[in-house]
């Protein structure tokens, strides 16, 4: 009987994790466009049904390669569900930062639940089956949740969007503006694909910065998560502590209000500092310090993951929002696929993975300073609007500088004349 739990199967565990990340990458690329074209709720329904079916099949895998392929497929549909769900929340809730941070808190609660399932079902087959059956809970959402009104508008389905707004106004007991339909008639439709995010200078600059941050945060986050098995002590206790630390992520609701750019950059730098301290504690055998710093590092990097989700949703328009998140998430999964192999560097030096994570976090913290600030700004509705806004701001800035320069020259001439 084949086994992935033995010491000789260490490479299989790393490969199984990488296959899931690779699947997530593929799903982010191909399913994101489907969400923008066919709707958030439809993709959520299809993705959750597929995760149940594939997850059950995976638990009955007859060999390692069958399991690896099933994990690849699971990653594909997990990407579809997660990205469509996150964008849906951002499009219907006014407090986007709070929604993004609470999304991270629920992710951590799920991590605690998964650890508990692993504790109850230590054999991987039973564990896989139990996790797969959990997705059944999400299937009824399709009949409970309304389609995103922003998406409906981007498709020209104005009447359906109006019906949603009228229902919301009635539930919230607010007056419905009668002339709203006039504004809604002029909403843009879905624009292009991932390549369209690199067509113009401003979009290209934003996309390169965002992709760098996604790649970096993923390597550090998944690296710290997967490395829990290498920490001293009980593996379940360590996982409970690391996952539970993410529940404190609700503090990110206030942290992100420092400004998106400052919050993301500083969180990366804190993760870098933590990664530098952990090897020192490990050298002196201070295992409590190692666990504590690992919890702090995971808290900040997980918070950063959610903040990058929020910023990506705020930077790009309704017509390409899931596509942008899909691009970012796909780049992130490339980092996630690499992280299990970086952890294997502990064969060279036990603390080497943390040194690598620290260097990556430092570089990402510096790159984050190039982000445009999106706090308290309206979500854009078209790629043209994003590009034009930046051009207008640039022109206004140049006009202001020219005016100030001319004013200073006039004052100088007056002084000379006197």
CSV table of C-alpha atoms in Angstrom, one decimal:
chain,number,residue,atom,x,y,z
A,1,UNK,CA,0.0,0.0,0.0
A,2,UNK,CA,1.4,3.4,-1.0
A,3,UNK,CA,2.1,5.9,1.7
A,4,UNK,CA,2.6,9.7,1.8
A,5,UNK,CA,3.2,9.9,5.6
A,6,UNK,CA,6.6,8.2,5.8
A,7,UNK,CA,9.9,10.1,6.0
A,8,UNK,CA,10.8,8.7,2.5
A,9,UNK,CA,7.6,10.4,1.2
A,10,UNK,CA,8.7,13.9,2.2
A,11,UNK,CA,9.0,14.9,-1.5
A,12,UNK,CA,5.5,13.6,-2.1
A,13,UNK,CA,4.0,15.8,0.5
A,14,UNK,CA,5.8,18.9,-1.0
A,15,UNK,CA,4.6,17.9,-4.5
A,16,UNK,CA,1.0,17.3,-3.4
A,17,UNK,CA,1.0,20.8,-1.9
A,18,UNK,CA,2.5,22.3,-5.1
A,19,UNK,CA,-0.1,20.5,-7.3
A,20,UNK,CA,-2.9,22.2,-5.3
A,21,UNK,CA,-1.2,25.6,-5.7
A,22,UNK,CA,-0.7,24.9,-9.4
A,23,UNK,CA,-4.4,24.1,-9.7
A,24,UNK,CA,-5.2,27.3,-7.9
A,25,UNK,CA,-3.0,29.2,-10.4
A,26,UNK,CA,-4.8,27.6,-13.4
A,27,UNK,CA,-8.2,28.3,-11.8
A,28,UNK,CA,-7.4,32.0,-11.2
A,29,UNK,CA,-6.4,32.4,-14.9
A,30,UNK,CA,-9.3,30.6,-16.5
A,31,UNK,CA,-12.2,30.8,-14.1
A,32,UNK,CA,-11.8,34.5,-13.3
A,33,UNK,CA,-12.8,35.5,-16.8
A,34,UNK,CA,-15.8,33.1,-16.5
A,35,UNK,CA,-16.9,35.0,-13.4
A,36,UNK,CA,-16.7,38.3,-15.1
A,37,UNK,CA,-18.7,37.0,-18.1
A,38,UNK,CA,-21.3,34.7,-16.5
A,39,UNK,CA,-21.7,36.0,-13.0
A,40,UNK,CA,-20.4,35.5,-9.5
A,41,UNK,CA,-23.2,33.2,-8.2
A,42,UNK,CA,-23.1,30.8,-11.1
A,43,UNK,CA,-19.4,30.2,-10.7
A,44,UNK,CA,-19.8,29.7,-7.0
A,45,UNK,CA,-22.4,27.0,-7.5
A,46,UNK,CA,-20.4,25.1,-10.2
A,47,UNK,CA,-17.1,25.4,-8.2
A,48,UNK,CA,-18.6,24.1,-5.0
A,49,UNK,CA,-20.3,21.1,-6.7
A,50,UNK,CA,-17.0,20.2,-8.4
A,51,UNK,CA,-15.1,20.5,-5.1
A,52,UNK,CA,-17.5,18.0,-3.4
A,53,UNK,CA,-17.2,15.5,-6.2
A,54,UNK,CA,-13.5,15.8,-6.8
A,55,UNK,CA,-12.8,15.8,-3.0
A,56,UNK,CA,-14.7,12.6,-2.5
A,57,UNK,CA,-12.9,10.9,-5.5
A,58,UNK,CA,-9.5,12.1,-4.1
A,59,UNK,CA,-10.2,10.3,-0.8
A,60,UNK,CA,-10.4,7.0,-2.8
A,61,UNK,CA,-7.2,7.5,-4.8
A,62,UNK,CA,-5.5,4.3,-5.7
A,63,UNK,CA,-2.0,5.8,-6.1
A,64,UNK,CA,-0.1,9.0,-5.4
A,65,UNK,CA,-0.4,10.3,-8.9
A,66,UNK,CA,-4.2,10.0,-8.9
A,67,UNK,CA,-4.2,12.0,-5.6
A,68,UNK,CA,-1.9,14.6,-7.1
A,69,UNK,CA,-4.2,15.1,-10.1
A,70,UNK,CA,-7.3,15.3,-7.9
A,71,UNK,CA,-5.5,18.0,-5.8
A,72,UNK,CA,-4.7,19.9,-9.0
A,73,UNK,CA,-8.4,19.9,-9.9
A,74,UNK,CA,-9.4,20.9,-6.4
A,75,UNK,CA,-7.1,23.9,-6.6
A,76,UNK,CA,-8.7,25.0,-9.9
A,77,UNK,CA,-12.3,25.1,-8.5
A,78,UNK,CA,-11.2,26.4,-5.1
A,79,UNK,CA,-9.8,29.4,-6.9
A,80,UNK,CA,-13.0,30.0,-8.7
A,81,UNK,CA,-15.1,29.9,-5.6
A,82,UNK,CA,-12.8,32.0,-3.4
A,83,UNK,CA,-12.2,34.8,-5.9
A,84,UNK,CA,-15.8,35.1,-7.0
A,85,UNK,CA,-16.9,35.1,-3.4
A,86,UNK,CA,-14.5,37.8,-2.3
A,87,UNK,CA,-15.3,40.1,-5.2
A,88,UNK,CA,-19.1,39.5,-4.6
A,89,UNK,CA,-18.7,40.8,-1.0
A,90,UNK,CA,-16.6,43.8,-2.1
A,91,UNK,CA,-19.2,44.7,-4.7
A,92,UNK,CA,-22.3,44.7,-2.3
A,93,UNK,CA,-20.8,46.1,0.9
A,94,UNK,CA,-19.8,49.7,1.4
A,95,UNK,CA,-17.1,49.0,4.1
A,96,UNK,CA,-14.7,47.1,1.8
A,97,UNK,CA,-11.8,47.1,4.2
A,98,UNK,CA,-13.9,45.6,7.0
A,99,UNK,CA,-15.3,43.0,4.6
A,100,UNK,CA,-11.8,42.1,3.5
A,101,UNK,CA,-10.5,41.7,7.0
A,102,UNK,CA,-13.5,39.7,8.2
A,103,UNK,CA,-12.9,37.5,5.2
A,104,UNK,CA,-9.5,36.7,6.6
A,105,UNK,CA,-10.8,36.1,10.0
A,106,UNK,CA,-13.3,33.5,8.7
A,107,UNK,CA,-10.4,32.0,6.7
A,108,UNK,CA,-8.4,31.5,10.0
A,109,UNK,CA,-11.5,30.0,11.7
A,110,UNK,CA,-11.6,27.6,8.8
A,111,UNK,CA,-8.0,26.8,9.5
A,112,UNK,CA,-8.7,26.0,13.1
A,113,UNK,CA,-11.6,23.8,11.9
A,114,UNK,CA,-9.4,22.0,9.4
A,115,UNK,CA,-6.8,21.3,12.1
A,116,UNK,CA,-9.6,19.9,14.3
A,117,UNK,CA,-10.7,17.6,11.5
A,118,UNK,CA,-7.2,16.4,11.0
A,119,UNK,CA,-7.0,15.8,14.7
A,120,UNK,CA,-10.2,13.7,14.7
A,121,UNK,CA,-9.3,11.9,11.4
A,122,UNK,CA,-5.6,11.4,11.4
A,123,UNK,CA,-5.6,9.1,8.3
A,124,UNK,CA,-5.4,11.3,5.2
A,125,UNK,CA,-8.2,9.5,3.4
A,126,UNK,CA,-10.7,10.1,6.2
A,127,UNK,CA,-9.4,13.7,6.5
A,128,UNK,CA,-9.8,14.3,2.7
A,129,UNK,CA,-13.4,12.9,2.7
A,130,UNK,CA,-14.5,15.0,5.7
A,131,UNK,CA,-13.2,18.2,4.1
A,132,UNK,CA,-14.9,17.4,0.8
A,133,UNK,CA,-18.3,16.9,2.5
A,134,UNK,CA,-18.0,20.3,4.1
A,135,UNK,CA,-18.4,22.0,0.7
A,136,UNK,CA,-22.0,20.7,0.6
A,137,UNK,CA,-22.9,23.5,3.0
A,138,UNK,CA,-22.2,26.1,0.3
A,139,UNK,CA,-24.3,24.8,-2.5
A,140,UNK,CA,-27.6,26.3,-1.3
A,141,UNK,CA,-26.0,29.8,-1.4
A,142,UNK,CA,-26.9,29.9,-5.1
A,143,UNK,CA,-30.6,30.1,-4.3
A,144,UNK,CA,-30.2,32.4,-1.2
A,145,UNK,CA,-27.8,35.1,-2.5
A,146,UNK,CA,-28.7,37.7,-5.2
A,147,UNK,CA,-26.4,38.2,-8.1
A,148,UNK,CA,-23.9,41.1,-7.8
A,149,UNK,CA,-25.7,44.3,-8.9
A,150,UNK,CA,-22.4,45.8,-10.2
A,151,UNK,CA,-22.0,42.7,-12.4
A,152,UNK,CA,-25.5,43.0,-13.6
A,153,UNK,CA,-24.9,46.6,-14.6
A,154,UNK,CA,-21.7,45.7,-16.4
A,155,UNK,CA,-23.7,43.2,-18.5
A,156,UNK,CA,-26.4,45.8,-19.3
A,157,UNK,CA,-29.0,44.0,-17.2
A,158,UNK,CA,-30.3,47.2,-15.7
A,159,UNK,CA,-33.8,46.1,-14.8
A,160,UNK,CA,-32.4,43.2,-12.6
A,161,UNK,CA,-30.0,45.6,-10.9
A,162,UNK,CA,-32.9,48.0,-10.2
A,163,UNK,CA,-34.9,45.2,-8.7
A,164,UNK,CA,-32.0,44.4,-6.4
A,165,UNK,CA,-31.6,48.0,-5.3
A,166,UNK,CA,-35.4,48.4,-4.7
A,167,UNK,CA,-35.4,45.2,-2.5
A,168,UNK,CA,-32.3,46.5,-0.6
A,169,UNK,CA,-34.0,49.9,-0.1
A,170,UNK,CA,-37.1,48.2,1.2
A,171,UNK,CA,-35.2,46.0,3.6
A,172,UNK,CA,-33.0,48.8,4.9
A,173,UNK,CA,-36.0,51.2,5.1
A,174,UNK,CA,-34.5,53.9,3.0
A,175,UNK,CA,-36.0,56.0,0.2
A,176,UNK,CA,-35.3,54.7,-3.3
A,177,UNK,CA,-34.2,57.4,-5.7
A,178,UNK,CA,-36.7,57.5,-8.6
A,179,UNK,CA,-34.1,58.8,-11.2
A,180,UNK,CA,-31.5,56.0,-10.5
A,181,UNK,CA,-32.3,54.2,-13.7
A,182,UNK,CA,-31.0,57.2,-15.8
A,183,UNK,CA,-27.6,56.8,-14.2
A,184,UNK,CA,-27.6,53.0,-14.4
A,185,UNK,CA,-28.2,53.0,-18.2
A,186,UNK,CA,-24.7,54.2,-18.9
A,187,UNK,CA,-22.7,51.4,-17.2
A,188,UNK,CA,-19.8,49.7,-19.1
A,189,UNK,CA,-19.6,46.1,-20.1
A,190,UNK,CA,-16.8,43.5,-19.4
A,191,UNK,CA,-13.5,44.6,-20.9
A,192,UNK,CA,-10.9,42.2,-22.3
A,193,UNK,CA,-8.9,39.7,-20.2
A,194,UNK,CA,-5.8,39.6,-18.1
A,195,UNK,CA,-3.7,41.1,-20.9
A,196,UNK,CA,-5.8,44.2,-20.9
A,197,UNK,CA,-4.5,45.0,-17.5
A,198,UNK,CA,-1.0,45.7,-19.1
A,199,UNK,CA,-2.1,47.6,-22.2
A,200,UNK,CA,-1.7,51.2,-20.9
A,201,UNK,CA,1.2,52.7,-18.8
A,202,UNK,CA,-0.7,53.4,-15.6
A,203,UNK,CA,-2.4,50.0,-15.6
A,204,UNK,CA,0.9,48.3,-16.4
A,205,UNK,CA,2.6,50.0,-13.5
A,206,UNK,CA,-0.2,49.0,-11.1
A,207,UNK,CA,-0.4,45.4,-12.3
A,208,UNK,CA,3.4,44.8,-12.0
A,209,UNK,CA,3.4,46.2,-8.5
A,210,UNK,CA,0.3,44.2,-7.5
A,211,UNK,CA,1.7,40.9,-9.0
A,212,UNK,CA,5.0,41.3,-7.1
A,213,UNK,CA,3.1,41.8,-3.8
A,214,UNK,CA,0.9,38.8,-4.5
A,215,UNK,CA,3.9,36.5,-5.3
A,216,UNK,CA,5.8,37.7,-2.2
A,217,UNK,CA,2.9,37.5,0.4
A,218,UNK,CA,2.0,34.0,-0.8
A,219,UNK,CA,5.6,32.6,-0.4
A,220,UNK,CA,5.9,34.0,3.1
A,221,UNK,CA,2.3,33.1,4.2
A,222,UNK,CA,2.3,29.5,2.9
A,223,UNK,CA,5.9,29.1,3.9
A,224,UNK,CA,5.1,29.9,7.5
A,225,UNK,CA,2.0,27.8,7.4
A,226,UNK,CA,3.6,24.7,5.9
A,227,UNK,CA,6.7,25.1,8.2
A,228,UNK,CA,4.5,24.4,11.3
A,229,UNK,CA,5.3,20.8,10.9
A,230,UNK,CA,9.0,21.5,11.4
A,231,UNK,CA,8.5,23.4,14.7
A,232,UNK,CA,9.4,21.7,18.0
A,233,UNK,CA,6.5,20.3,19.9
A,234,UNK,CA,3.1,18.7,19.0
A,235,UNK,CA,2.2,19.4,15.3
A,236,UNK,CA,-1.5,19.8,16.2
A,237,UNK,CA,-0.9,22.2,19.0
A,238,UNK,CA,1.4,24.3,16.8
A,239,UNK,CA,-1.2,24.3,14.0
A,240,UNK,CA,-4.0,25.3,16.4
A,241,UNK,CA,-1.9,28.2,17.7
A,242,UNK,CA,-0.8,29.4,14.2
A,243,UNK,CA,-4.3,29.2,12.8
A,244,UNK,CA,-5.9,30.8,15.9
A,245,UNK,CA,-3.5,33.7,15.6
A,246,UNK,CA,-5.1,34.6,12.3
A,247,UNK,CA,-8.4,35.1,14.1
A,248,UNK,CA,-6.9,38.2,15.6
A,249,UNK,CA,-6.8,39.5,12.1
A,250,UNK,CA,-9.9,41.6,12.8
A,251,UNK,CA,-7.5,44.2,14.1
A,252,UNK,CA,-6.7,44.7,10.4
A,253,UNK,CA,-10.0,46.6,10.1
A,254,UNK,CA,-8.3,49.5,11.9
A,255,UNK,CA,-4.8,48.7,10.7
A,256,UNK,CA,-5.7,49.1,7.0
A,257,UNK,CA,-7.2,52.6,7.8
A,258,UNK,CA,-3.6,53.8,8.2
A,259,UNK,CA,-3.7,53.9,4.4
A,260,UNK,CA,-3.4,51.0,2.1
A,261,UNK,CA,0.2,51.7,1.0
A,262,UNK,CA,1.5,52.2,4.6
A,263,UNK,CA,-0.4,49.3,6.1
A,264,UNK,CA,0.8,46.8,3.4
A,265,UNK,CA,4.4,48.0,3.4
A,266,UNK,CA,4.7,48.0,7.2
A,267,UNK,CA,3.1,44.6,7.6
A,268,UNK,CA,5.8,43.1,5.2
A,269,UNK,CA,8.6,44.8,7.2
A,270,UNK,CA,7.2,43.4,10.5
A,271,UNK,CA,7.1,40.0,8.9
A,272,UNK,CA,10.8,40.5,7.9
A,273,UNK,CA,11.7,41.5,11.4
A,274,UNK,CA,10.0,38.4,12.8
A,275,UNK,CA,11.8,36.2,10.3
A,276,UNK,CA,15.1,37.7,11.5
A,277,UNK,CA,14.3,37.1,15.2
A,278,UNK,CA,13.1,33.5,14.9
A,279,UNK,CA,16.6,32.0,14.0
A,280,UNK,CA,18.1,33.8,17.1
A,281,UNK,CA,15.5,32.2,19.4
A,282,UNK,CA,16.0,28.8,17.7
A,283,UNK,CA,19.8,29.0,18.2
A,284,UNK,CA,19.4,29.4,21.9
A,285,UNK,CA,16.7,26.8,22.2
A,286,UNK,CA,13.9,29.3,23.1
A,287,UNK,CA,11.1,27.2,21.6
A,288,UNK,CA,8.3,29.3,23.2
A,289,UNK,CA,9.9,32.4,21.6
A,290,UNK,CA,10.0,30.6,18.2
A,291,UNK,CA,6.3,29.7,18.4
A,292,UNK,CA,5.3,33.1,19.6
A,293,UNK,CA,7.2,34.9,16.9
A,294,UNK,CA,5.8,32.4,14.3
A,295,UNK,CA,2.3,33.4,15.5
A,296,UNK,CA,3.1,37.1,15.2
A,297,UNK,CA,4.6,36.7,11.8
A,298,UNK,CA,1.7,34.7,10.5
A,299,UNK,CA,-0.8,37.2,11.9
A,300,UNK,CA,0.8,40.1,10.0
A,301,UNK,CA,1.4,38.3,6.8
A,302,UNK,CA,-2.1,36.8,6.8
A,303,UNK,CA,-3.5,40.3,7.4
A,304,UNK,CA,-1.4,41.5,4.6
A,305,UNK,CA,-2.8,38.8,2.3
A,306,UNK,CA,-6.3,40.2,2.9
A,307,UNK,CA,-5.2,43.8,2.5
A,308,UNK,CA,-3.7,43.0,-0.9
A,309,UNK,CA,-7.1,41.4,-1.8
A,310,UNK,CA,-8.8,44.6,-0.8
A,311,UNK,CA,-6.4,46.9,-2.7
A,312,UNK,CA,-6.6,44.8,-5.8
A,313,UNK,CA,-10.4,45.0,-5.8
A,314,UNK,CA,-10.2,48.8,-5.3
A,315,UNK,CA,-7.6,49.4,-8.0
A,316,UNK,CA,-9.4,47.7,-10.8
A,317,UNK,CA,-12.9,48.4,-12.3
A,318,UNK,CA,-16.0,46.3,-12.1
A,319,UNK,CA,-15.5,45.2,-15.7
A,320,UNK,CA,-12.2,43.5,-14.9
A,321,UNK,CA,-12.2,43.1,-11.1
A,322,UNK,CA,-12.4,39.3,-10.9
A,323,UNK,CA,-9.9,39.1,-13.8
A,324,UNK,CA,-7.5,41.3,-11.8
A,325,UNK,CA,-8.0,39.2,-8.7
A,326,UNK,CA,-7.6,36.1,-10.7
A,327,UNK,CA,-4.3,37.3,-12.2
A,328,UNK,CA,-3.0,38.3,-8.7
A,329,UNK,CA,-4.1,35.0,-7.2
A,330,UNK,CA,-2.5,33.0,-10.0
A,331,UNK,CA,0.8,34.8,-9.4
A,332,UNK,CA,0.3,34.1,-5.6
A,333,UNK,CA,-0.1,30.4,-6.2
A,334,UNK,CA,3.1,30.3,-8.2
A,335,UNK,CA,4.7,31.5,-4.9
A,336,UNK,CA,2.6,29.1,-2.9
A,337,UNK,CA,3.8,26.2,-5.1
A,338,UNK,CA,7.4,27.2,-4.6
A,339,UNK,CA,7.2,27.6,-0.8
A,340,UNK,CA,7.1,23.8,0.1
A,341,UNK,CA,10.4,23.4,-1.7
A,342,UNK,CA,11.9,26.4,0.1
A,343,UNK,CA,11.0,24.7,3.4
A,344,UNK,CA,13.1,21.7,2.4
A,345,UNK,CA,16.1,24.1,2.7
A,346,UNK,CA,15.9,23.3,6.4
A,347,UNK,CA,18.1,20.3,5.6
A,348,UNK,CA,20.9,22.7,5.1
A,349,UNK,CA,20.2,24.9,8.1
A,350,UNK,CA,17.1,24.7,10.3
A,351,UNK,CA,16.5,28.4,10.2
A,352,UNK,CA,17.3,29.0,6.5
A,353,UNK,CA,13.6,29.0,5.4
A,354,UNK,CA,13.0,32.0,7.7
A,355,UNK,CA,16.0,33.8,6.3
A,356,UNK,CA,14.6,33.4,2.8
A,357,UNK,CA,11.1,34.5,3.9
A,358,UNK,CA,12.6,37.6,5.6
A,359,UNK,CA,14.5,38.7,2.5
A,360,UNK,CA,11.4,38.3,0.4
A,361,UNK,CA,9.3,40.2,2.9
A,362,UNK,CA,11.8,43.1,3.0
A,363,UNK,CA,11.9,43.4,-0.8
A,364,UNK,CA,8.1,43.3,-1.0
A,365,UNK,CA,7.8,46.0,1.7
A,366,UNK,CA,9.9,48.3,-0.4
A,367,UNK,CA,7.9,47.6,-3.6
A,368,UNK,CA,4.6,48.3,-1.7
A,369,UNK,CA,5.6,51.9,-1.4
A,370,UNK,CA,4.9,52.2,-5.1
A,371,UNK,CA,1.2,51.4,-4.7
A,372,UNK,CA,-1.3,54.2,-5.4
A,373,UNK,CA,-3.5,55.0,-2.4
A,374,UNK,CA,-7.0,53.8,-2.8
A,375,UNK,CA,-8.5,54.5,0.7
A,376,UNK,CA,-11.8,56.3,0.7
A,377,UNK,CA,-12.0,56.4,-3.1
A,378,UNK,CA,-14.9,55.2,-5.2
A,379,UNK,CA,-14.5,51.9,-7.0
A,380,UNK,CA,-13.8,52.6,-10.7
A,381,UNK,CA,-16.3,51.1,-13.3
A,382,UNK,CA,-14.1,50.8,-16.4
A,383,UNK,CA,-10.5,50.5,-17.5
A,384,UNK,CA,-10.8,53.7,-19.4
A,385,UNK,CA,-11.9,55.4,-16.2
A,386,UNK,CA,-8.9,54.1,-14.3
A,387,UNK,CA,-6.4,55.3,-17.0
A,388,UNK,CA,-8.2,58.7,-17.5
A,389,UNK,CA,-8.3,59.4,-13.8
A,390,UNK,CA,-4.6,59.0,-13.5
A,391,UNK,CA,-4.0,61.1,-16.6
A,392,UNK,CA,-6.2,63.9,-15.3
A,393,UNK,CA,-4.5,63.8,-11.9
A,394,UNK,CA,-1.1,64.0,-13.7
A,395,UNK,CA,-2.2,66.9,-15.9
A,396,UNK,CA,-3.7,68.8,-12.9
A,397,UNK,CA,-0.5,68.2,-10.9
A,398,UNK,CA,1.6,69.6,-13.8
A,399,UNK,CA,-0.7,72.6,-14.2
A,400,UNK,CA,-0.5,73.3,-10.4
A,401,UNK,CA,3.3,73.1,-10.5
A,402,UNK,CA,3.5,75.4,-13.6
A,403,UNK,CA,1.1,77.9,-11.9
A,404,UNK,CA,3.2,77.9,-8.7
A,405,UNK,CA,6.4,78.3,-10.6
A,406,UNK,CA,4.9,81.3,-12.6
A,407,UNK,CA,3.7,82.8,-9.3
A,408,UNK,CA,7.1,82.5,-7.8
A,409,UNK,CA,8.7,84.1,-10.8
A,410,UNK,CA,6.2,87.0,-10.7
A,411,UNK,CA,7.1,87.6,-7.0
A,412,UNK,CA,10.8,87.5,-7.8
A,413,UNK,CA,10.3,90.1,-10.6
A,414,UNK,CA,8.3,92.3,-8.2
A,415,UNK,CA,11.0,92.1,-5.6
A,416,UNK,CA,13.7,93.0,-8.1
A,417,UNK,CA,11.7,95.9,-9.5
A,418,UNK,CA,11.3,97.3,-5.9
